[in-house]
Amino acid sequence: MNTTVANDPGSQDTEAVAQISIEQKETEGLSQGQIVRRRFFRHRGALVSMIVLALIIVMAFTSVGVNLWGLRITGWWQYSWEQIPPKINNGVPTLSLWPLQLGDHPFGQDEVGRDIFAVVMRGAQQSIMVMVIAGVVATTIGVVIGALAGYYRKWTDSVLMRFTDIIITIPLIVIGSVLGNTFGSLGAAVLGVVIGIFAWTTMARLVRGEFLSLREREFVDAARVSGARDRRIIFRHILPNAVGVIVVNATLLMAGAILLESALSYLGFGVQSPDTSLGKIVSDNQAAFSTRPWLFWWPGIFIIAIALCVNFIGDGLRDAFDPRQKKMPSERAMARAGRASGPIAPNGNATAGTDAASVTVGMQTAFTGDVVNFNDPRPEEPGDVQHKPLDPER
């Protein structure tokens, strides 16, 4: 029997409800942390970036060891960034992809004979340290200022936001150059603190906006009525609900911090000799770009890789924390949900012998039978003495 299917507007609503039902079924019985973790691990770019960043960190801190404030731990690589071994093959990299072999100097040697692999690993250590410290300091300052401004409003908001506007008007690269030239010789940790002190403005504005919205919610009113103090309301009730925005923008701050550190070190205002960083390696070897390009390539590749990995991780965290970022179910998932519900027999309003059937997806029933021969359940209009089929326009 030929069946004519009408495209009624209700089918779109049924599909939307089915998609929501599938999303709710996937997260049923899970806590908020489990839902966020599940969404994050489904983001392939963020997952791959997290693995790559972890490998870079492990390789940087284990290969040439750690030397922090007099604490020296040796690594598994045969050279350190301070040694000057004899030149091999005129300093050309011994790394070969086919056949795969590392050799004694996989990244090559510079003019004086230092192993570039050891130097790059030391530079990656310092740049990662600046990135993490600057991100933590900037996030802490931005969250505190944004939370106070958004919660108390009035004159507190005016004073803190005008102070934020003053910091924003001063170019960060200028502040970093002046302070980096002064404190860069004290090490990467101090430079990270200096960068973090002036990189919190964006975080403060975003946290303020979240607090202005969340302070009007019912759970905040309930906490006030129960006698909770302002400090408890801010840090125990509102702040956990703004953690998504904070975590995402903290990763963006860290990515910007490593780029700023590289720029400052390239200009000579960042980490000072005898220590090094990725930006300083690029600056020290810029004259050899045409004759020994591998001295320029490797630190640049690590700068780009670290910044991209942090940005992709931030993108995955944004999708995981934002409840509006819903995964669209595929056609296979929709069909599987329909088969699991099974067909439902047509009701008594259908004509005899009709092959009509309906499928329940989620909590909605979608009719898939013969719409033309379906009897109109509404009463006949005055003067209508014949039993006519259902008029689609009626």
mmCIF file of C-alpha atoms in Angstrom:
data_model
loop_
_atom_site.group_PDB
_atom_site.id
_atom_site.type_symbol
_atom_site.label_atom_id
_atom_site.label_comp_id
_atom_site.label_asym_id
_atom_site.label_seq_id
_atom_site.Cartn_x
_atom_site.Cartn_y
_atom_site.Cartn_z
ATOM 1 C CA MET A 1 0.000 0.000 0.000
ATOM 2 C CA ASN A 2 1.370 3.413 -0.974
ATOM 3 C CA THR A 3 1.709 5.793 1.926
ATOM 4 C CA THR A 4 1.922 9.568 1.740
ATOM 5 C CA VAL A 5 3.830 11.263 4.561
ATOM 6 C CA ALA A 6 3.177 14.881 5.364
ATOM 7 C CA ASN A 7 5.921 17.223 6.586
ATOM 8 C CA ASP A 8 4.214 18.716 9.586
ATOM 9 C CA PRO A 9 6.037 21.166 11.907
ATOM 10 C CA GLY A 10 5.676 18.800 14.842
ATOM 11 C CA SER A 11 8.279 16.439 13.412
ATOM 12 C CA GLN A 12 11.009 19.006 14.024
ATOM 13 C CA ASP A 13 9.956 19.351 17.661
ATOM 14 C CA THR A 14 9.928 15.563 17.983
ATOM 15 C CA GLU A 15 13.475 15.343 16.613
ATOM 16 C CA ALA A 16 14.686 18.062 18.994
ATOM 17 C CA VAL A 17 13.102 16.319 21.982
ATOM 18 C CA ALA A 18 14.647 13.023 20.858
ATOM 19 C CA GLN A 19 18.090 14.634 20.722
ATOM 20 C CA ILE A 20 17.681 16.040 24.238
ATOM 21 C CA SER A 21 16.476 12.665 25.481
ATOM 22 C CA ILE A 22 19.532 10.895 24.039
ATOM 23 C CA GLU A 23 21.833 13.472 25.658
ATOM 24 C CA GLN A 24 20.091 13.054 29.017
ATOM 25 C CA LYS A 25 20.205 9.268 28.738
ATOM 26 C CA GLU A 26 23.969 9.342 28.171
ATOM 27 C CA THR A 27 24.559 11.459 31.300
ATOM 28 C CA GLU A 28 21.970 9.783 33.511
ATOM 29 C CA GLY A 29 23.315 8.931 36.963
ATOM 30 C CA LEU A 30 26.609 10.821 36.465
ATOM 31 C CA SER A 31 27.921 13.620 38.656
ATOM 32 C CA GLN A 32 28.877 17.007 37.256
ATOM 33 C CA GLY A 33 32.574 16.127 37.414
ATOM 34 C CA GLN A 34 32.006 12.872 35.557
ATOM 35 C CA ILE A 35 29.976 14.661 32.878
ATOM 36 C CA VAL A 36 32.734 17.272 32.388
ATOM 37 C CA ARG A 37 35.429 14.587 32.240
ATOM 38 C CA ARG A 38 33.416 12.565 29.755
ATOM 39 C CA ARG A 39 32.850 15.546 27.480
ATOM 40 C CA PHE A 40 36.507 16.552 27.668
ATOM 41 C CA PHE A 41 37.798 13.116 26.700
ATOM 42 C CA ARG A 42 35.439 13.122 23.703
ATOM 43 C CA HIS A 43 37.222 16.221 22.375
ATOM 44 C CA ARG A 44 39.915 14.590 20.261
ATOM 45 C CA GLY A 45 41.953 17.741 19.729
ATOM 46 C CA ALA A 46 42.115 18.465 23.458
ATOM 47 C CA LEU A 47 42.950 14.861 24.312
ATOM 48 C CA VAL A 48 45.782 14.653 21.766
ATOM 49 C CA SER A 49 47.099 18.061 22.874
ATOM 50 C CA MET A 50 47.104 16.985 26.517
ATOM 51 C CA ILE A 51 49.129 13.885 25.644
ATOM 52 C CA VAL A 52 51.609 15.868 23.519
ATOM 53 C CA LEU A 53 52.025 18.542 26.212
ATOM 54 C CA ALA A 54 52.572 15.878 28.866
ATOM 55 C CA LEU A 55 55.260 14.240 26.710
ATOM 56 C CA ILE A 56 57.013 17.590 26.195
ATOM 57 C CA ILE A 57 56.978 18.331 29.933
ATOM 58 C CA VAL A 58 58.233 14.875 30.874
ATOM 59 C CA MET A 59 60.976 14.968 28.251
ATOM 60 C CA ALA A 60 62.078 18.486 29.212
ATOM 61 C CA PHE A 61 62.339 17.834 32.946
ATOM 62 C CA THR A 62 63.826 14.332 32.799
ATOM 63 C CA SER A 63 66.283 14.563 29.907
ATOM 64 C CA VAL A 64 68.734 17.180 31.198
ATOM 65 C CA GLY A 65 67.682 17.107 34.832
ATOM 66 C CA VAL A 66 66.508 19.937 37.069
ATOM 67 C CA ASN A 67 68.533 22.770 38.576
ATOM 68 C CA LEU A 68 66.334 24.930 40.841
ATOM 69 C CA TRP A 69 67.675 27.093 43.672
ATOM 70 C CA GLY A 70 70.707 24.905 44.206
ATOM 71 C CA LEU A 71 68.818 21.615 43.878
ATOM 72 C CA ARG A 72 70.456 19.631 41.083
ATOM 73 C CA ILE A 73 68.940 16.401 39.728
ATOM 74 C CA THR A 74 70.714 14.767 36.808
ATOM 75 C CA GLY A 75 68.803 13.503 33.780
ATOM 76 C CA TRP A 76 69.140 10.628 31.356
ATOM 77 C CA TRP A 77 70.663 12.655 28.489
ATOM 78 C CA GLN A 78 74.426 12.402 28.163
ATOM 79 C CA TYR A 79 75.039 16.154 27.840
ATOM 80 C CA SER A 80 73.925 19.163 29.878
ATOM 81 C CA TRP A 81 73.102 22.606 28.524
ATOM 82 C CA GLU A 82 76.370 23.944 30.007
ATOM 83 C CA GLN A 83 78.758 21.374 28.511
ATOM 84 C CA ILE A 84 80.762 22.056 25.354
ATOM 85 C CA PRO A 85 81.603 18.681 23.780
ATOM 86 C CA PRO A 86 83.764 18.424 20.633
ATOM 87 C CA LYS A 87 81.982 19.088 17.351
ATOM 88 C CA ILE A 88 80.735 16.162 15.302
ATOM 89 C CA ASN A 89 79.950 16.466 11.586
ATOM 90 C CA ASN A 90 80.428 20.239 11.776
ATOM 91 C CA GLY A 91 77.442 20.562 14.128
ATOM 92 C CA VAL A 92 74.855 19.169 11.670
ATOM 93 C CA PRO A 93 71.951 17.314 13.389
ATOM 94 C CA THR A 94 72.490 13.567 13.595
ATOM 95 C CA LEU A 95 68.743 12.861 13.738
ATOM 96 C CA SER A 96 67.560 10.633 10.896
ATOM 97 C CA LEU A 97 63.976 9.561 10.267
ATOM 98 C CA TRP A 98 64.834 6.730 7.833
ATOM 99 C CA PRO A 99 66.494 4.691 9.119
ATOM 100 C CA LEU A 100 65.416 6.016 12.505
ATOM 101 C CA GLN A 101 68.381 7.035 14.612
ATOM 102 C CA LEU A 102 69.137 9.822 17.093
ATOM 103 C CA GLY A 103 72.911 9.955 17.144
ATOM 104 C CA ASP A 104 74.977 11.940 19.618
ATOM 105 C CA HIS A 105 73.469 15.321 18.732
ATOM 106 C CA PRO A 106 69.967 14.873 17.263
ATOM 107 C CA PHE A 107 69.269 18.640 17.156
ATOM 108 C CA GLY A 108 72.819 19.571 16.147
ATOM 109 C CA GLN A 109 75.399 21.824 17.797
ATOM 110 C CA ASP A 110 75.883 25.565 17.882
ATOM 111 C CA GLU A 111 79.010 27.509 16.965
ATOM 112 C CA VAL A 112 80.827 26.720 20.207
ATOM 113 C CA GLY A 113 79.750 23.062 20.250
ATOM 114 C CA ARG A 114 76.912 22.986 22.826
ATOM 115 C CA ASP A 115 74.337 20.264 22.272
ATOM 116 C CA ILE A 116 71.168 21.955 21.000
ATOM 117 C CA PHE A 117 68.912 19.193 22.318
ATOM 118 C CA ALA A 118 70.117 19.845 25.882
ATOM 119 C CA VAL A 119 69.854 23.612 25.415
ATOM 120 C CA VAL A 120 66.305 23.376 23.995
ATOM 121 C CA MET A 121 65.195 21.088 26.833
ATOM 122 C CA ARG A 122 66.538 23.569 29.382
ATOM 123 C CA GLY A 123 64.805 26.399 27.541
ATOM 124 C CA ALA A 124 61.549 24.438 27.519
ATOM 125 C CA GLN A 125 61.854 23.959 31.291
ATOM 126 C CA GLN A 126 62.202 27.678 31.894
ATOM 127 C CA SER A 127 59.433 28.664 29.473
ATOM 128 C CA ILE A 128 57.006 26.112 30.951
ATOM 129 C CA MET A 129 57.853 27.343 34.444
ATOM 130 C CA VAL A 130 57.131 30.948 33.444
ATOM 131 C CA MET A 131 53.882 29.836 31.769
ATOM 132 C CA VAL A 132 52.567 27.961 34.812
ATOM 133 C CA ILE A 133 53.592 30.538 37.424
ATOM 134 C CA ALA A 134 52.264 33.468 35.395
ATOM 135 C CA GLY A 135 48.980 31.621 34.785
ATOM 136 C CA VAL A 136 48.500 30.803 38.476
ATOM 137 C CA VAL A 137 49.344 34.334 39.670
ATOM 138 C CA ALA A 138 47.196 36.063 37.029
ATOM 139 C CA THR A 139 44.264 33.697 37.656
ATOM 140 C CA THR A 140 44.408 34.251 41.423
ATOM 141 C CA ILE A 141 44.518 38.040 41.160
ATOM 142 C CA GLY A 142 41.864 38.176 38.450
ATOM 143 C CA VAL A 143 39.463 35.894 40.320
ATOM 144 C CA VAL A 144 39.761 37.853 43.576
ATOM 145 C CA ILE A 145 39.317 41.272 41.950
ATOM 146 C CA GLY A 146 36.530 40.099 39.627
ATOM 147 C CA ALA A 147 34.683 38.322 42.454
ATOM 148 C CA LEU A 148 34.791 41.340 44.765
ATOM 149 C CA ALA A 149 33.712 43.735 42.021
ATOM 150 C CA GLY A 150 30.869 41.529 40.790
ATOM 151 C CA TYR A 151 29.510 40.608 44.218
ATOM 152 C CA TYR A 152 29.645 43.944 46.083
ATOM 153 C CA ARG A 153 29.044 46.221 43.058
ATOM 154 C CA LYS A 154 28.488 49.958 43.760
ATOM 155 C CA TRP A 155 31.680 51.826 44.762
ATOM 156 C CA THR A 156 33.722 48.619 45.124
ATOM 157 C CA ASP A 157 32.962 47.711 41.527
ATOM 158 C CA SER A 158 33.735 51.241 40.331
ATOM 159 C CA VAL A 159 37.103 51.450 42.072
ATOM 160 C CA LEU A 160 38.303 47.993 41.059
ATOM 161 C CA MET A 161 37.162 48.276 37.447
ATOM 162 C CA ARG A 162 38.717 51.729 36.995
ATOM 163 C CA PHE A 163 41.974 50.301 38.337
ATOM 164 C CA THR A 164 41.604 47.441 35.859
ATOM 165 C CA ASP A 165 41.056 49.930 33.026
ATOM 166 C CA ILE A 166 44.277 51.727 33.966
ATOM 167 C CA ILE A 167 46.265 48.478 33.789
ATOM 168 C CA ILE A 168 44.656 47.588 30.443
ATOM 169 C CA THR A 169 45.652 50.902 28.857
ATOM 170 C CA ILE A 170 49.361 50.212 29.478
ATOM 171 C CA PRO A 171 50.768 47.810 26.836
ATOM 172 C CA LEU A 172 51.767 44.550 28.466
ATOM 173 C CA ILE A 173 54.874 44.214 26.320
ATOM 174 C CA VAL A 174 56.118 47.593 27.619
ATOM 175 C CA ILE A 175 55.521 46.652 31.252
ATOM 176 C CA GLY A 176 57.138 43.269 30.673
ATOM 177 C CA SER A 177 60.180 44.845 29.017
ATOM 178 C CA VAL A 178 60.791 47.277 31.874
ATOM 179 C CA LEU A 179 60.231 44.765 34.658
ATOM 180 C CA GLY A 180 61.821 41.862 32.772
ATOM 181 C CA ASN A 181 65.025 43.832 32.311
ATOM 182 C CA THR A 182 65.049 44.425 36.070
ATOM 183 C CA PHE A 183 63.982 41.027 37.384
ATOM 184 C CA GLY A 184 64.895 38.698 34.487
ATOM 185 C CA SER A 185 68.315 37.931 35.959
ATOM 186 C CA LEU A 186 66.624 36.561 39.106
ATOM 187 C CA GLY A 187 65.309 33.527 37.220
ATOM 188 C CA ALA A 188 62.257 32.232 35.424
ATOM 189 C CA ALA A 189 60.149 31.954 38.599
ATOM 190 C CA VAL A 190 60.471 35.663 39.401
ATOM 191 C CA LEU A 191 59.800 36.577 35.766
ATOM 192 C CA GLY A 192 56.636 34.452 35.834
ATOM 193 C CA VAL A 193 55.408 36.270 38.945
ATOM 194 C CA VAL A 194 56.086 39.657 37.324
ATOM 195 C CA ILE A 195 54.177 38.694 34.169
ATOM 196 C CA GLY A 196 51.283 37.302 36.202
ATOM 197 C CA ILE A 197 50.937 40.514 38.235
ATOM 198 C CA PHE A 198 50.005 42.450 35.089
ATOM 199 C CA ALA A 199 48.193 39.778 33.026
ATOM 200 C CA TRP A 200 45.044 39.362 35.145
ATOM 201 C CA THR A 201 42.812 42.058 33.611
ATOM 202 C CA THR A 202 40.882 39.843 31.176
ATOM 203 C CA MET A 203 40.239 37.249 33.868
ATOM 204 C CA ALA A 204 38.941 39.923 36.248
ATOM 205 C CA ARG A 205 36.429 41.237 33.703
ATOM 206 C CA LEU A 206 35.112 37.778 32.873
ATOM 207 C CA VAL A 207 34.786 36.713 36.512
ATOM 208 C CA ARG A 208 33.018 39.987 37.328
ATOM 209 C CA GLY A 209 30.451 39.314 34.601
ATOM 210 C CA GLU A 210 29.825 35.800 35.922
ATOM 211 C CA PHE A 211 29.392 37.046 39.485
ATOM 212 C CA LEU A 212 26.968 39.770 38.414
ATOM 213 C CA SER A 213 24.810 37.058 36.887
ATOM 214 C CA LEU A 214 25.165 34.401 39.601
ATOM 215 C CA ARG A 215 24.597 36.697 42.591
ATOM 216 C CA GLU A 216 20.962 37.091 41.532
ATOM 217 C CA ARG A 217 20.263 33.345 41.524
ATOM 218 C CA GLU A 218 17.989 31.619 44.027
ATOM 219 C CA PHE A 219 20.718 29.592 45.757
ATOM 220 C CA VAL A 220 22.542 32.813 46.667
ATOM 221 C CA ASP A 221 19.344 34.252 48.188
ATOM 222 C CA ALA A 222 18.874 31.027 50.130
ATOM 223 C CA ALA A 223 22.434 31.248 51.470
ATOM 224 C CA ARG A 224 21.853 34.850 52.595
ATOM 225 C CA VAL A 225 18.613 33.930 54.337
ATOM 226 C CA SER A 226 20.328 31.065 56.143
ATOM 227 C CA GLY A 227 22.840 33.551 57.594
ATOM 228 C CA ALA A 228 25.934 32.726 55.504
ATOM 229 C CA ARG A 229 28.635 35.382 55.437
ATOM 230 C CA ASP A 230 29.749 37.113 52.267
ATOM 231 C CA ARG A 231 33.060 35.248 52.194
ATOM 232 C CA ARG A 232 31.298 31.905 52.357
ATOM 233 C CA ILE A 233 28.790 32.901 49.679
ATOM 234 C CA ILE A 234 31.578 34.068 47.352
ATOM 235 C CA PHE A 235 33.978 31.150 47.725
ATOM 236 C CA ARG A 236 31.619 28.279 48.554
ATOM 237 C CA HIS A 237 28.496 29.044 46.529
ATOM 238 C CA ILE A 238 29.198 31.410 43.607
ATOM 239 C CA LEU A 239 32.821 30.590 42.768
ATOM 240 C CA PRO A 240 32.243 26.836 42.123
ATOM 241 C CA ASN A 241 29.537 27.767 39.611
ATOM 242 C CA ALA A 242 31.999 30.022 37.742
ATOM 243 C CA VAL A 243 34.808 27.456 37.638
ATOM 244 C CA GLY A 244 34.189 26.716 33.956
ATOM 245 C CA VAL A 245 34.948 30.275 32.848
ATOM 246 C CA ILE A 246 37.927 30.451 35.202
ATOM 247 C CA VAL A 247 39.561 27.212 34.049
ATOM 248 C CA VAL A 248 39.114 27.967 30.361
ATOM 249 C CA ASN A 249 40.551 31.466 30.591
ATOM 250 C CA ALA A 250 43.391 30.277 32.819
ATOM 251 C CA THR A 251 44.580 28.066 29.960
ATOM 252 C CA LEU A 252 44.389 31.019 27.576
ATOM 253 C CA LEU A 253 46.405 33.103 30.039
ATOM 254 C CA MET A 254 49.072 30.409 30.170
ATOM 255 C CA ALA A 255 49.302 30.255 26.387
ATOM 256 C CA GLY A 256 49.670 34.034 26.233
ATOM 257 C CA ALA A 257 52.272 33.973 29.009
ATOM 258 C CA ILE A 258 54.645 31.623 27.168
ATOM 259 C CA LEU A 259 54.358 33.743 24.022
ATOM 260 C CA LEU A 260 55.034 36.908 26.029
ATOM 261 C CA GLU A 261 58.031 35.313 27.732
ATOM 262 C CA SER A 262 59.409 34.231 24.358
ATOM 263 C CA ALA A 263 58.962 37.741 23.000
ATOM 264 C CA LEU A 264 60.655 39.330 26.021
ATOM 265 C CA SER A 265 63.563 36.877 25.922
ATOM 266 C CA TYR A 266 63.921 37.441 22.176
ATOM 267 C CA LEU A 267 64.185 41.184 22.811
ATOM 268 C CA GLY A 268 66.711 40.580 25.601
ATOM 269 C CA PHE A 269 64.409 41.534 28.499
ATOM 270 C CA GLY A 270 63.465 38.057 29.704
ATOM 271 C CA VAL A 271 65.578 35.242 31.123
ATOM 272 C CA GLN A 272 69.211 36.332 31.275
ATOM 273 C CA SER A 273 72.473 34.418 30.831
ATOM 274 C CA PRO A 274 73.888 32.030 31.951
ATOM 275 C CA ASP A 275 70.375 30.528 31.997
ATOM 276 C CA THR A 276 68.258 30.241 28.873
ATOM 277 C CA SER A 277 64.709 29.932 27.566
ATOM 278 C CA LEU A 278 63.133 29.136 24.216
ATOM 279 C CA GLY A 279 62.870 32.788 23.245
ATOM 280 C CA LYS A 280 66.459 33.465 24.267
ATOM 281 C CA ILE A 281 67.676 30.523 22.158
ATOM 282 C CA VAL A 282 65.959 32.015 19.115
ATOM 283 C CA SER A 283 67.483 35.417 19.896
ATOM 284 C CA ASP A 284 70.997 34.010 20.382
ATOM 285 C CA ASN A 285 70.925 32.115 17.085
ATOM 286 C CA GLN A 286 69.072 34.549 14.811
ATOM 287 C CA ALA A 287 72.302 35.477 13.043
ATOM 288 C CA ALA A 288 72.823 31.836 12.042
ATOM 289 C CA PHE A 289 69.405 31.442 10.437
ATOM 290 C CA SER A 290 70.788 31.297 6.891
ATOM 291 C CA THR A 291 73.795 29.076 7.641
ATOM 292 C CA ARG A 292 72.581 26.855 10.526
ATOM 293 C CA PRO A 293 68.769 26.981 10.383
ATOM 294 C CA TRP A 294 68.329 24.063 12.802
ATOM 295 C CA LEU A 295 69.469 26.369 15.617
ATOM 296 C CA PHE A 296 66.370 28.467 14.884
ATOM 297 C CA TRP A 297 63.893 25.707 14.030
ATOM 298 C CA TRP A 298 63.849 23.582 17.171
ATOM 299 C CA PRO A 299 63.093 26.251 19.806
ATOM 300 C CA GLY A 300 60.473 27.754 17.467
ATOM 301 C CA ILE A 301 58.801 24.363 17.004
ATOM 302 C CA PHE A 302 58.593 23.852 20.771
ATOM 303 C CA ILE A 303 57.146 27.338 21.336
ATOM 304 C CA ILE A 304 54.432 26.719 18.745
ATOM 305 C CA ALA A 305 53.732 23.194 20.016
ATOM 306 C CA ILE A 306 53.326 24.256 23.653
ATOM 307 C CA ALA A 307 51.130 27.260 22.813
ATOM 308 C CA LEU A 308 48.902 25.228 20.468
ATOM 309 C CA CYS A 309 48.518 22.383 22.963
ATOM 310 C CA VAL A 310 47.457 24.756 25.734
ATOM 311 C CA ASN A 311 44.964 26.484 23.424
ATOM 312 C CA PHE A 312 43.430 23.182 22.293
ATOM 313 C CA ILE A 313 43.146 22.045 25.906
ATOM 314 C CA GLY A 314 41.354 25.286 26.724
ATOM 315 C CA ASP A 315 39.000 24.728 23.804
ATOM 316 C CA GLY A 316 38.179 21.246 25.083
ATOM 317 C CA LEU A 317 37.591 22.548 28.605
ATOM 318 C CA ARG A 318 35.235 25.200 27.262
ATOM 319 C CA ASP A 319 33.139 22.564 25.494
ATOM 320 C CA ALA A 320 33.183 20.363 28.598
ATOM 321 C CA PHE A 321 32.136 23.002 31.115
ATOM 322 C CA ASP A 322 29.600 24.849 28.963
ATOM 323 C CA PRO A 323 26.194 23.112 29.297
ATOM 324 C CA ARG A 324 25.040 24.775 26.080
ATOM 325 C CA GLN A 325 27.659 22.835 24.106
ATOM 326 C CA LYS A 326 25.602 19.714 23.359
ATOM 327 C CA LYS A 327 26.781 16.929 21.128
ATOM 328 C CA MET A 328 24.376 16.446 18.207
ATOM 329 C CA PRO A 329 23.276 12.796 18.053
ATOM 330 C CA SER A 330 24.098 11.046 14.805
ATOM 331 C CA GLU A 331 21.509 9.427 12.532
ATOM 332 C CA ARG A 332 22.669 6.024 13.737
ATOM 333 C CA ALA A 333 22.028 7.014 17.373
ATOM 334 C CA MET A 334 18.564 8.323 16.463
ATOM 335 C CA ALA A 335 17.715 5.116 14.614
ATOM 336 C CA ARG A 336 19.008 3.008 17.500
ATOM 337 C CA ALA A 337 16.804 4.943 19.923
ATOM 338 C CA GLY A 338 13.790 4.387 17.664
ATOM 339 C CA ARG A 339 14.415 0.637 17.397
ATOM 340 C CA ALA A 340 14.869 0.353 21.144
ATOM 341 C CA SER A 341 11.451 1.934 21.739
ATOM 342 C CA GLY A 342 9.727 -0.279 19.139
ATOM 343 C CA PRO A 343 6.653 0.475 17.003
ATOM 344 C CA ILE A 344 3.290 1.298 18.560
ATOM 345 C CA ALA A 345 0.016 0.171 17.006
ATOM 346 C CA PRO A 346 -2.167 2.926 15.502
ATOM 347 C CA ASN A 347 -4.961 4.195 17.668
ATOM 348 C CA GLY A 348 -8.685 3.807 17.003
ATOM 349 C CA ASN A 349 -8.873 6.934 14.868
ATOM 350 C CA ALA A 350 -7.004 5.252 12.011
ATOM 351 C CA THR A 351 -8.964 3.596 9.251
ATOM 352 C CA ALA A 352 -9.082 -0.173 9.002
ATOM 353 C CA GLY A 353 -6.351 -1.791 6.941
ATOM 354 C CA THR A 354 -4.012 1.207 7.207
ATOM 355 C CA ASP A 355 -0.332 0.390 7.659
ATOM 356 C CA ALA A 356 0.076 3.337 10.012
ATOM 357 C CA ALA A 357 2.515 3.096 12.867
ATOM 358 C CA SER A 358 4.140 5.412 15.336
ATOM 359 C CA VAL A 359 7.576 5.318 16.908
ATOM 360 C CA THR A 360 8.285 6.645 20.380
ATOM 361 C CA VAL A 361 11.674 8.386 20.771
ATOM 362 C CA GLY A 362 12.373 9.660 24.261
ATOM 363 C CA MET A 363 9.026 10.912 25.599
ATOM 364 C CA GLN A 364 7.472 11.902 22.245
ATOM 365 C CA THR A 365 5.496 9.825 19.733
ATOM 366 C CA ALA A 366 6.165 10.389 16.020
ATOM 367 C CA PHE A 367 3.380 9.204 13.633
ATOM 368 C CA THR A 368 4.721 7.615 10.445
ATOM 369 C CA GLY A 369 1.558 6.194 8.889
ATOM 370 C CA ASP A 370 -0.829 7.204 6.120
ATOM 371 C CA VAL A 371 -1.702 10.819 6.788
ATOM 372 C CA VAL A 372 -4.028 11.254 3.796
ATOM 373 C CA ASN A 373 -6.398 8.426 4.835
ATOM 374 C CA PHE A 374 -6.264 9.373 8.513
ATOM 375 C CA ASN A 375 -9.728 10.270 9.875
ATOM 376 C CA ASP A 376 -10.138 13.717 11.331
ATOM 377 C CA PRO A 377 -10.915 13.266 15.042
ATOM 378 C CA ARG A 378 -12.497 16.732 15.212
ATOM 379 C CA PRO A 379 -16.278 17.113 14.864
ATOM 380 C CA GLU A 380 -17.652 17.813 11.438
ATOM 381 C CA GLU A 381 -18.206 21.401 10.497
ATOM 382 C CA PRO A 382 -21.828 22.634 10.181
ATOM 383 C CA GLY A 383 -23.281 21.752 6.790
ATOM 384 C CA ASP A 384 -20.599 19.093 6.076
ATOM 385 C CA VAL A 385 -22.691 15.982 5.384
ATOM 386 C CA GLN A 386 -19.922 13.959 3.816
ATOM 387 C CA HIS A 387 -17.069 12.242 5.601
ATOM 388 C CA LYS A 388 -14.051 13.727 3.828
ATOM 389 C CA PRO A 389 -10.391 12.859 4.375
ATOM 390 C CA LEU A 390 -8.307 15.062 6.613
ATOM 391 C CA ASP A 391 -7.471 18.316 4.870
ATOM 392 C CA PRO A 392 -3.839 19.226 5.573
ATOM 393 C CA GLU A 393 -4.778 22.916 5.656
ATOM 394 C CA ARG A 394 -7.648 22.393 8.089
#
